[in-house]
Coordinates of N, CA, C and O and ligand atoms in Angstrom, one line a residue:
M1 N 94.8 22.4 55.0 CA 95.0 23.1 53.8 C 96.6 23.5 54.5 O 96.9 24.2 55.7
P2 N 97.6 23.5 53.5 CA 98.9 24.0 54.4 C 98.5 25.8 53.9 O 97.8 26.4 53.0
A3 N 99.5 26.6 55.1 CA 99.6 28.2 54.8 C 99.8 28.5 53.5 O 101.0 28.0 53.4
P4 N 99.0 29.9 52.7 CA 100.3 30.3 52.0 C 101.3 30.5 51.6 O 101.7 30.3 50.4
Y5 N 102.1 30.8 53.1 CA 103.0 30.8 52.9 C 104.5 29.9 52.7 O 105.3 30.0 52.0
E6 N 103.5 28.8 52.9 CA 104.1 27.0 53.0 C 104.9 27.1 52.0 O 106.2 26.3 51.9
K7 N 104.0 27.6 50.5 CA 104.9 27.2 49.3 C 106.2 27.8 49.3 O 107.5 27.3 48.0
Y8 N 106.5 28.6 50.0 CA 107.9 29.4 49.3 C 108.7 29.6 51.0 O 110.3 30.3 50.4
L9 N 108.1 28.9 51.4 CA 109.0 28.5 52.6 C 110.1 27.1 52.7 O 109.9 26.3 52.3
K10 N 111.5 27.9 52.6 CA 112.6 26.7 52.3 C 112.5 26.2 53.8 O 112.5 24.9 53.9
E11 N 113.2 26.9 55.1 CA 113.0 26.4 56.6 C 113.0 27.4 57.0 O 113.0 28.6 56.7
I12 N 113.0 27.2 58.3 CA 112.7 28.1 59.3 C 113.9 28.3 60.0 O 115.2 27.4 60.0
M13 N 114.7 29.7 60.2 CA 115.6 30.3 60.3 C 115.9 30.6 62.0 O 117.0 30.3 62.4
I14 N 114.8 31.1 62.4 CA 114.6 31.8 64.0 C 113.3 31.5 64.4 O 112.4 32.1 63.5
D15 N 113.0 30.4 65.1 CA 111.8 30.6 65.5 C 111.1 31.2 66.4 O 111.7 32.1 67.4
T16 N 110.1 31.2 66.5 CA 108.8 32.3 67.2 C 109.6 32.4 68.9 O 110.4 33.5 69.3
E17 N 110.0 31.3 69.5 CA 110.6 31.5 71.0 C 111.7 31.8 71.2 O 112.0 32.8 72.1
T18 N 112.7 31.6 69.5 CA 114.0 32.7 69.9 C 113.7 33.8 69.7 O 114.4 34.3 70.6
L19 N 112.8 34.1 69.1 CA 112.8 35.6 68.4 C 112.7 36.5 69.6 O 112.8 36.9 70.2
H20 N 111.3 35.8 70.2 CA 110.9 36.4 71.7 C 111.8 36.4 73.1 O 111.9 37.6 73.5
Q21 N 112.7 35.5 72.5 CA 113.6 35.8 74.1 C 114.7 36.4 74.2 O 115.1 37.4 74.6
R22 N 115.4 36.4 72.1 CA 116.2 37.5 71.9 C 115.7 38.8 72.1 O 116.7 39.6 72.4
V23 N 114.6 39.1 72.2 CA 113.7 40.7 71.8 C 113.5 41.2 73.1 O 113.8 42.5 74.3
A24 N 113.2 40.2 74.4 CA 113.3 40.5 75.6 C 114.9 40.9 76.4 O 114.7 42.0 76.9
E25 N 115.7 40.3 75.8 CA 117.1 40.5 76.0 C 116.9 41.9 75.5 O 117.9 42.3 76.4
L26 N 116.9 42.0 74.7 CA 117.3 43.3 73.9 C 116.6 44.3 74.6 O 117.1 45.4 75.1
G27 N 115.4 44.0 75.2 CA 114.5 45.2 76.0 C 115.3 45.6 77.4 O 115.4 46.5 77.9
A28 N 115.8 44.3 77.3 CA 116.6 44.5 79.1 C 117.8 45.5 79.1 O 118.7 46.0 80.1
V29 N 118.6 45.3 78.0 CA 119.9 45.5 77.6 C 119.6 47.2 78.0 O 119.9 47.7 78.1
I30 N 118.8 47.3 76.7 CA 118.6 49.1 76.2 C 117.8 49.7 77.8 O 118.3 50.8 78.1
S31 N 116.8 49.0 78.7 CA 116.6 49.4 79.3 C 117.7 49.9 80.8 O 117.6 51.0 81.2
S32 N 118.4 48.8 80.5 CA 119.7 49.6 81.9 C 120.7 50.5 80.9 O 120.8 51.4 81.6
D33 N 120.8 50.1 79.5 CA 121.2 51.6 78.8 C 120.7 52.5 79.3 O 121.5 53.3 79.0
Y34 N 120.0 52.9 78.9 CA 119.3 54.2 79.1 C 118.2 54.1 80.7 O 117.1 55.2 81.0
A35 N 118.7 53.6 81.5 CA 118.3 54.2 82.8 C 118.1 55.2 83.2 O 116.8 55.3 84.1
D36 N 119.3 56.0 83.1 CA 118.9 57.5 83.5 C 118.4 58.7 82.3 O 118.4 59.7 83.4
C37 N 117.7 57.8 81.8 CA 117.4 58.8 80.6 C 116.1 59.3 80.7 O 115.1 58.1 80.9
D38 N 115.6 60.6 80.4 CA 114.3 60.4 80.7 C 114.1 61.2 79.2 O 112.5 61.7 79.3
A39 N 114.0 61.1 77.9 CA 113.9 61.3 77.1 C 114.0 60.5 75.7 O 114.7 60.7 74.7
L40 N 114.0 59.4 76.1 CA 113.9 58.3 75.0 C 112.8 58.3 74.1 O 111.9 58.2 74.3
L41 N 113.3 58.1 72.7 CA 112.4 57.8 71.6 C 112.9 56.7 70.5 O 113.8 56.6 69.9
L42 N 111.8 56.2 70.5 CA 111.9 54.9 69.5 C 111.6 55.1 67.9 O 110.3 55.4 68.3
I43 N 112.4 54.9 67.3 CA 112.0 55.7 65.7 C 111.5 54.3 65.3 O 112.6 53.6 64.7
C44 N 110.6 53.8 64.8 CA 110.4 52.5 63.9 C 110.3 53.0 62.4 O 109.9 53.7 62.2
I45 N 111.2 51.9 61.8 CA 111.3 52.2 60.5 C 110.0 51.4 59.6 O 110.7 50.1 60.2
L46 N 109.5 51.8 59.3 CA 108.5 51.0 58.5 C 108.7 50.6 57.2 O 109.3 51.2 56.6
K47 N 108.2 49.3 56.8 CA 107.0 48.8 57.5 C 107.5 47.3 58.2 O 107.3 47.0 58.8
G48 N 108.9 47.4 57.8 CA 109.5 45.8 58.3 C 109.7 46.4 59.9 O 109.8 45.1 60.5
G49 N 110.0 47.1 60.1 CA 109.9 47.0 62.2 C 109.2 47.1 62.8 O 109.2 46.9 63.9
V50 N 107.7 47.1 62.2 CA 106.5 47.0 62.8 C 106.5 46.0 64.4 O 106.2 46.1 65.3
M51 N 106.7 44.7 64.0 CA 106.7 43.9 64.8 C 107.8 43.6 65.6 O 107.3 43.6 67.3
F52 N 109.2 44.2 65.3 CA 109.9 44.1 66.4 C 109.6 45.0 66.9 O 109.6 45.2 68.6
L53 N 109.3 46.3 66.8 CA 109.3 47.6 67.9 C 108.3 47.3 68.7 O 108.5 47.6 69.9
T54 N 106.8 46.5 68.0 CA 105.8 46.7 69.3 C 105.8 45.5 70.5 O 105.7 45.5 71.5
D55 N 107.2 44.5 70.0 CA 107.3 43.3 70.5 C 108.2 44.4 71.8 O 108.6 44.2 72.8
L56 N 109.3 44.8 71.0 CA 110.7 45.5 71.8 C 109.9 46.6 73.5 O 110.5 46.1 74.4
T57 N 109.2 47.5 72.3 CA 108.9 48.8 73.7 C 108.3 48.1 74.7 O 108.0 48.2 76.0
R58 N 107.5 46.8 74.9 CA 107.1 45.8 76.0 C 107.8 45.6 76.8 O 107.9 44.9 77.9
H59 N 108.9 45.6 76.3 CA 110.1 44.8 77.3 C 110.8 46.2 77.6 O 112.2 45.6 78.4
I60 N 110.8 47.1 77.4 CA 111.6 48.1 77.8 C 110.6 49.2 79.2 O 109.6 49.3 78.8
T61 N 111.7 48.8 80.2 CA 111.2 49.8 81.4 C 111.5 51.0 81.6 O 110.6 51.7 82.5
V62 N 112.1 51.5 81.0 CA 112.4 53.1 80.7 C 111.3 53.6 80.2 O 110.6 53.6 78.8
P63 N 110.4 55.3 80.9 CA 109.3 55.7 80.0 C 109.8 56.2 78.5 O 111.0 56.6 78.9
H64 N 109.6 56.1 77.2 CA 109.3 56.1 76.5 C 108.4 56.4 75.3 O 107.5 56.4 75.4
E65 N 108.8 57.6 74.3 CA 107.6 57.7 73.2 C 108.4 56.6 72.4 O 109.4 56.1 71.9
I66 N 107.2 56.4 71.5 CA 107.2 55.9 70.0 C 107.4 57.2 69.1 O 106.0 57.7 68.9
D67 N 107.7 57.0 67.7 CA 107.0 57.4 66.3 C 107.5 56.5 65.2 O 108.1 55.5 65.6
F68 N 107.1 56.8 64.1 CA 107.4 55.9 63.0 C 107.9 56.6 61.7 O 107.4 57.9 61.5
M69 N 108.2 56.0 60.8 CA 108.7 57.0 60.0 C 109.1 55.7 58.9 O 109.1 54.6 59.2
A70 N 108.6 56.0 57.8 CA 108.7 55.2 56.2 C 109.6 55.6 55.2 O 109.5 56.9 55.3
V71 N 110.3 54.8 55.1 CA 111.5 55.1 53.7 C 111.1 54.1 52.8 O 111.3 53.1 52.8
S72 N 111.4 54.6 51.4 CA 111.8 54.0 50.5 C 112.8 53.8 49.6 O 114.0 55.0 49.6
S73 N 113.0 52.8 48.9 CA 114.2 52.6 48.3 C 113.7 52.2 46.7 O 112.7 51.3 46.0
Y74 N 113.9 53.2 45.5 CA 113.5 53.0 44.0 C 114.2 51.4 43.8 O 115.3 51.1 44.4
G75 N 113.2 50.6 42.8 CA 113.2 49.3 42.1 C 112.9 48.6 42.9 O 112.5 48.5 44.3
K76 N 112.3 47.1 42.2 CA 111.4 46.3 43.3 C 112.0 45.0 43.0 O 112.8 45.0 42.2
G77 N 111.2 44.1 43.5 CA 111.9 42.9 43.6 C 112.6 42.2 44.5 O 112.7 43.6 45.9
A78 N 112.9 41.4 44.9 CA 113.2 40.4 46.0 C 114.8 41.1 46.5 O 115.0 41.6 47.7
R79 N 115.7 41.6 45.4 CA 117.2 41.6 45.9 C 117.5 42.5 45.4 O 118.5 43.4 45.2
S80 N 116.7 43.8 44.8 CA 117.3 44.9 44.5 C 117.9 46.0 45.7 O 117.3 46.3 46.9
T81 N 118.9 46.2 44.8 CA 119.7 47.5 45.7 C 119.9 48.3 45.2 O 120.4 48.5 44.1
T82 N 119.1 49.4 46.0 CA 119.2 50.6 45.0 C 120.3 52.1 46.3 O 119.8 51.9 47.4
K83 N 120.7 53.0 45.7 CA 121.0 53.8 46.5 C 120.4 55.0 46.7 O 120.8 56.0 47.1
N84 N 118.9 55.0 46.1 CA 118.2 56.3 45.9 C 117.1 56.0 46.8 O 115.9 55.7 47.0
V85 N 117.3 56.3 48.3 CA 116.6 56.2 49.2 C 115.7 57.6 49.5 O 116.3 58.6 49.6
R86 N 114.6 57.2 49.9 CA 114.0 58.6 50.3 C 112.5 58.3 51.2 O 112.0 57.6 51.5
I87 N 112.5 59.7 51.8 CA 111.2 59.3 52.8 C 109.5 59.1 52.1 O 109.3 59.9 51.5
V88 N 109.0 58.6 52.9 CA 107.6 58.6 52.0 C 107.2 59.0 53.2 O 105.7 59.7 53.1
M89 N 106.8 59.0 54.7 CA 106.4 59.2 56.0 C 107.6 59.9 57.1 O 108.1 58.6 57.1
D90 N 107.1 61.0 57.1 CA 107.9 61.2 58.0 C 107.7 61.6 59.5 O 106.3 61.0 59.8
L91 N 108.9 61.9 60.0 CA 108.2 61.4 61.9 C 106.9 62.6 62.1 O 106.8 63.9 61.5
S92 N 106.5 62.3 63.3 CA 105.6 63.5 63.8 C 105.9 64.7 64.7 O 105.1 65.4 65.0
I93 N 107.1 64.1 65.2 CA 107.6 64.8 66.6 C 109.1 65.2 66.3 O 109.4 64.9 65.1
S94 N 109.6 66.0 66.8 CA 110.8 67.0 66.6 C 111.8 66.2 67.6 O 111.7 65.6 68.4
L95 N 113.2 66.0 67.1 CA 114.4 65.2 67.6 C 114.8 66.1 68.8 O 115.4 65.5 69.8
A96 N 114.5 67.2 68.8 CA 115.5 67.8 70.0 C 115.7 68.0 71.3 O 114.3 67.4 71.8
G97 N 116.6 67.3 71.6 CA 116.8 67.0 73.2 C 116.6 65.6 73.5 O 116.1 65.3 74.5
K98 N 115.8 64.7 72.0 CA 115.2 63.4 73.0 C 116.8 62.2 72.4 O 117.7 62.5 71.6
H99 N 117.1 61.5 73.8 CA 118.0 60.1 73.2 C 117.1 59.3 71.8 O 116.3 58.4 72.6
V100 N 117.6 59.4 70.4 CA 117.2 58.4 70.0 C 117.3 56.9 69.5 O 118.4 56.9 69.1
L101 N 117.0 56.3 69.0 CA 116.9 54.7 69.0 C 116.0 54.7 68.0 O 115.0 54.0 68.0
I102 N 117.1 54.0 66.6 CA 116.0 53.2 65.5 C 115.5 52.2 65.4 O 117.0 51.5 66.1
V103 N 114.8 52.1 65.2 CA 114.4 50.2 65.4 C 114.0 49.9 64.1 O 112.9 50.0 63.4
E104 N 114.9 48.5 63.7 CA 114.5 48.0 62.0 C 114.7 46.6 61.8 O 115.0 46.1 63.0
D105 N 114.3 46.5 61.1 CA 114.3 45.0 60.9 C 115.3 43.9 60.7 O 115.8 43.5 60.9
I106 N 116.1 44.5 59.5 CA 117.6 43.9 58.9 C 118.2 45.4 57.9 O 117.3 45.9 57.3
I107 N 119.2 45.0 58.1 CA 120.5 46.2 57.7 C 121.1 44.9 56.6 O 121.2 43.7 56.9
D108 N 121.0 45.2 55.6 CA 121.7 44.3 54.7 C 122.8 45.5 53.9 O 123.9 45.1 54.6
S109 N 122.8 45.6 53.0 CA 123.6 46.9 52.4 C 124.4 48.2 52.9 O 125.2 48.8 52.8
G110 N 123.7 48.5 53.6 CA 123.0 49.7 54.4 C 123.2 50.8 54.2 O 122.8 51.8 55.0
Y111 N 122.8 50.9 52.8 CA 122.6 52.4 52.2 C 121.1 52.9 53.2 O 121.1 53.9 53.4
T112 N 120.0 52.3 53.3 CA 118.7 52.8 53.9 C 119.0 53.8 55.3 O 119.0 54.5 55.0
L113 N 120.1 52.5 55.9 CA 120.2 53.2 57.0 C 121.4 54.6 57.4 O 121.4 55.1 58.3
D114 N 122.1 54.3 56.2 CA 123.6 55.1 56.5 C 122.4 56.4 55.8 O 122.8 57.9 56.7
F115 N 121.2 56.5 54.9 CA 120.6 57.4 55.2 C 119.7 58.3 55.9 O 120.2 59.2 56.3
V116 N 119.0 57.3 56.7 CA 118.1 57.4 57.7 C 118.9 58.1 58.8 O 118.7 59.3 59.3
M117 N 120.2 57.7 59.2 CA 121.2 58.2 60.6 C 121.5 59.6 60.2 O 121.4 60.4 61.0
R118 N 121.6 59.8 58.6 CA 122.5 61.2 58.6 C 121.2 62.5 58.6 O 121.2 63.0 59.3
M119 N 119.8 61.9 58.1 CA 119.2 62.5 58.1 C 118.6 63.1 59.9 O 118.6 64.2 60.0
L120 N 119.0 61.9 60.3 CA 118.0 62.0 61.7 C 119.1 62.9 62.3 O 118.9 63.5 63.1
Q121 N 120.4 62.8 62.6 CA 121.5 63.6 62.7 C 121.3 65.2 62.6 O 121.8 65.8 63.8
S122 N 121.0 65.4 61.6 CA 121.0 66.4 61.2 C 119.9 67.2 62.4 O 119.9 68.8 62.0
R123 N 119.1 66.4 62.3 CA 117.8 67.3 63.3 C 118.3 68.0 64.8 O 117.5 68.2 65.5
Q124 N 119.6 67.1 64.8 CA 120.3 67.7 66.5 C 119.6 66.6 67.4 O 119.2 67.3 68.4
P125 N 119.2 65.4 67.5 CA 118.9 64.7 68.8 C 120.0 64.8 69.7 O 121.5 64.9 69.1
A126 N 119.5 64.8 70.7 CA 120.8 64.7 71.9 C 121.9 63.0 71.8 O 123.0 63.3 72.4
S127 N 120.9 61.8 71.5 CA 121.7 61.4 70.6 C 121.2 60.4 69.7 O 120.3 60.5 70.0
L128 N 121.8 59.7 68.9 CA 121.4 58.6 68.2 C 122.3 57.2 68.1 O 123.5 57.1 68.1
R129 N 121.4 56.1 67.9 CA 121.8 55.1 68.3 C 120.6 54.3 66.9 O 119.8 54.3 66.5
L130 N 121.5 53.3 66.6 CA 120.6 52.3 65.8 C 120.5 50.7 66.6 O 121.2 50.2 67.0
C131 N 119.3 50.1 66.1 CA 118.9 48.8 66.7 C 118.1 47.8 65.9 O 117.3 48.5 65.5
T132 N 119.1 46.7 65.5 CA 118.5 46.1 64.3 C 118.0 44.7 65.4 O 118.8 44.0 65.4
L133 N 116.9 44.1 64.4 CA 116.7 42.3 64.7 C 117.7 41.7 63.7 O 118.7 40.7 64.2
L134 N 118.0 42.0 62.7 CA 118.5 41.1 62.0 C 120.1 41.9 60.8 O 119.5 42.8 60.7
N135 N 121.0 41.3 61.3 CA 122.1 41.8 60.1 C 122.6 40.8 59.3 O 123.3 39.7 59.7
K136 N 122.9 41.3 58.0 CA 123.7 40.8 57.3 C 125.0 41.4 57.0 O 125.0 42.2 56.3
Q137 N 125.6 41.0 57.5 CA 127.4 41.5 57.4 C 127.6 41.4 56.6 O 128.1 42.5 55.7
S138 N 128.1 40.3 55.9 CA 128.6 39.8 54.8 C 128.2 40.8 53.3 O 128.7 40.8 52.7
R139 N 127.0 41.4 53.3 CA 126.1 41.9 52.2 C 126.4 43.5 52.4 O 126.3 44.6 51.8
R140 N 127.0 44.0 53.5 CA 127.4 45.6 53.9 C 128.3 46.4 52.9 O 129.5 45.8 52.2
E141 N 128.2 47.3 52.1 CA 128.4 48.3 51.3 C 129.0 49.1 51.7 O 129.7 50.0 51.6
V142 N 128.0 50.0 52.6 CA 128.1 51.2 53.5 C 128.3 50.7 55.1 O 127.8 49.9 55.8
Q143 N 129.3 51.3 56.0 CA 129.4 51.0 57.0 C 128.7 52.3 57.9 O 129.1 53.3 57.4
I144 N 127.9 51.7 58.8 CA 127.5 52.0 59.8 C 127.3 51.6 61.1 O 127.5 50.4 61.0
P145 N 127.7 52.2 62.2 CA 127.9 52.1 63.3 C 126.2 51.8 64.2 O 125.2 52.2 63.8
I146 N 125.6 49.9 63.9 CA 125.4 49.5 65.0 C 125.5 49.1 66.3 O 126.6 48.7 66.9
H147 N 124.7 49.9 67.2 CA 124.8 49.3 68.9 C 124.1 48.3 69.1 O 124.1 47.5 70.7
Y148 N 122.8 47.7 68.9 CA 122.6 46.2 69.2 C 121.6 45.6 68.1 O 121.3 46.3 67.1
V149 N 122.4 44.5 67.7 CA 121.8 43.2 66.9 C 121.1 42.5 67.7 O 121.7 41.6 68.4
G150 N 120.0 42.0 66.8 CA 119.0 40.6 67.7 C 120.0 39.9 67.2 O 120.4 38.8 67.9
F151 N 120.1 39.6 65.8 CA 120.9 37.9 65.3 C 121.7 38.5 63.7 O 121.5 39.2 63.2
E152 N 122.9 37.7 63.9 CA 123.6 37.8 62.8 C 123.4 36.8 61.8 O 123.1 35.8 62.4
I153 N 122.9 37.4 60.8 CA 122.7 35.8 59.9 C 123.1 35.9 58.6 O 123.5 36.9 58.4
E154 N 123.4 34.8 57.8 CA 123.8 34.5 56.7 C 122.8 35.3 55.4 O 121.9 35.6 56.4
D155 N 123.5 35.6 54.0 CA 122.9 35.8 53.1 C 122.0 35.4 52.8 O 122.5 34.6 51.6
K156 N 120.9 35.2 53.1 CA 120.0 34.5 52.7 C 118.5 35.3 52.6 O 118.6 36.4 53.3
F157 N 117.7 35.2 51.6 CA 116.0 36.3 51.6 C 116.0 35.4 52.4 O 114.9 34.4 52.5
V158 N 115.1 36.3 54.0 CA 114.4 35.8 54.8 C 113.0 36.8 54.7 O 112.8 37.7 54.1
F159 N 111.7 35.9 55.6 CA 110.6 37.1 55.5 C 110.3 36.7 56.8 O 110.9 35.4 57.7
G160 N 108.7 37.0 57.5 CA 108.3 37.2 58.2 C 108.6 37.7 59.5 O 109.8 38.8 59.4
Y161 N 107.8 37.9 60.6 CA 107.7 39.1 61.7 C 108.6 40.5 60.9 O 109.2 40.9 61.4
G162 N 108.0 40.9 60.2 CA 107.6 42.1 59.8 C 108.2 42.4 58.3 O 107.8 43.1 57.5
L163 N 109.3 41.2 58.2 CA 110.0 41.7 56.9 C 108.9 40.7 56.1 O 107.8 39.9 56.0
D164 N 108.8 41.3 54.3 CA 107.9 40.9 53.9 C 108.3 40.3 52.6 O 109.7 39.8 52.3
L165 N 107.7 39.1 51.7 CA 107.8 38.6 50.9 C 106.9 39.4 49.6 O 105.8 38.9 49.7
D166 N 107.4 40.2 48.7 CA 107.0 40.6 47.8 C 105.6 41.3 48.5 O 104.4 41.5 48.1
E167 N 105.7 42.5 49.7 CA 104.7 42.8 50.6 C 103.9 41.8 51.4 O 102.8 42.3 51.9
K168 N 104.1 40.9 51.2 CA 103.2 40.0 51.9 C 104.0 38.9 52.6 O 105.3 39.0 53.2
F169 N 102.6 38.5 53.9 CA 103.5 37.3 55.1 C 104.1 37.9 56.0 O 105.3 37.2 56.4
R170 N 104.1 39.2 56.1 CA 105.2 40.3 57.2 C 104.6 39.2 58.7 O 104.7 39.2 59.6
N171 N 103.1 38.8 59.0 CA 102.3 38.3 59.9 C 103.0 37.2 60.5 O 102.1 36.6 61.3
V172 N 103.8 36.4 59.4 CA 104.3 34.9 59.8 C 105.2 35.3 60.9 O 105.9 36.3 61.3
P173 N 104.9 34.3 62.0 CA 105.2 34.4 63.4 C 107.3 34.0 63.5 O 107.4 34.1 64.5
F174 N 107.3 33.2 62.6 CA 109.3 33.5 62.5 C 110.1 33.9 61.9 O 109.3 34.6 61.0
I175 N 110.7 33.8 61.4 CA 112.1 34.5 60.5 C 112.2 33.1 59.8 O 113.2 32.3 60.4
G176 N 111.5 33.0 58.6 CA 111.6 31.8 57.6 C 112.7 32.4 56.3 O 112.4 33.2 56.1
V177 N 113.5 31.2 56.0 CA 114.3 31.6 54.4 C 113.4 31.3 53.2 O 112.5 30.0 53.3
V178 N 113.5 31.9 52.2 CA 112.3 32.1 51.3 C 113.3 30.7 50.2 O 114.4 31.1 50.2
D179 N 112.3 29.8 49.7 CA 112.6 29.2 48.5 C 112.5 30.4 47.4 O 111.3 30.1 46.4
L180 N 113.7 30.4 46.5 CA 114.5 31.3 45.1 C 113.6 30.6 44.3 O 113.0 31.2 43.4
D181 N 113.5 29.0 44.2 CA 112.9 28.5 43.1 C 111.1 28.4 43.5 O 111.1 28.5 41.9
A182 N 110.9 28.4 44.2 CA 109.3 28.5 44.2 C 108.7 30.1 44.1 O 107.6 30.0 43.2
L183 N 109.9 31.1 43.8 CA 109.2 32.2 43.8 C 109.5 32.2 41.9 O 108.6 33.2 42.1
K184 N 110.4 32.0 41.8 CA 110.6 31.8 40.1 C 109.4 31.1 39.3 O 108.8 31.8 38.6
A185 N 109.7 30.4 39.9 CA 108.4 29.4 39.3 C 106.9 30.4 39.1 O 106.1 30.2 38.8
D186 N 106.9 31.2 40.0 CA 105.6 32.2 40.0 C 105.6 32.8 38.7 O 104.6 33.3 38.5
S187 N 106.7 33.7 38.6 CA 107.0 34.9 37.6 C 106.9 34.1 36.2 O 107.1 32.9 36.2
Ligands
IMP201 P1 119.8 48.2 52.4 O1 119.3 49.6 52.2 O2 120.4 47.5 51.6 O3 120.4 48.0 54.0 O4 118.3 47.4 52.6 C1 117.6 47.4 53.8 C2 116.0 47.0 53.5 O5 116.0 46.3 52.8 C3 115.4 46.3 55.0 O6 115.0 47.6 55.7 C4 114.7 45.5 54.3 O7 113.3 46.5 54.0 C5 114.9 45.0 53.1 N1 115.7 43.7 53.1 C6 116.9 43.1 52.9 N2 117.4 42.1 53.0 C7 115.7 41.6 52.9 C8 115.6 39.8 53.1 O8 115.9 39.4 53.3 N3 114.2 40.1 53.0 C9 113.1 41.3 53.3 N4 112.9 42.6 53.0 C10 114.8 42.4 53.1
MG202 MG1 113.4 47.9 56.6

């Protein structure tokens, strides 16, 4: 029996082994960059960043805390871009004196992270950087500084490894390209 996600999968963009290798590399670079830091805090942006965070944290050798924040944009559907970002779940700890590294799944237009970075900056962390697994540079509408990028990708709608297809299939262990025709045929 084919797995339920298979009918929506056009092709595999980044396979599991490549993902794991790159996450390990990022972990090594981050460990080296923050080697002398005694107050590193990774902030995972839910829900998409959760797989990336849980793998990345295990490759970071510097002692660090983790926390979670959920944001949402108004508007539903695979390709809705909206400028109304809001906090659905806030952090549980203060950022004062912390070296904050945001861990995100994908940057598309940039609106979500622009909002998140401004908001976190206003809480006066010791430093603030952004790490994204995927970057769709060609879709950028707001410029934001990204310090760590896993993969630069083309403008294709993707799912798996935390990224959803209508809230499902975040558990797929690779990054797959969505077959938009199969999706259309559903609705
Ligand atoms: P932005 O505000 O346009 O940068 O979009 C950010 C959010 O849109 C991401 O955090 C994802 O949750 C979602 N997103 C953007 N592109 C994709 C995609 O290809 N697949 C799944 N979610 C996506
Ligand atoms: Mg996200």
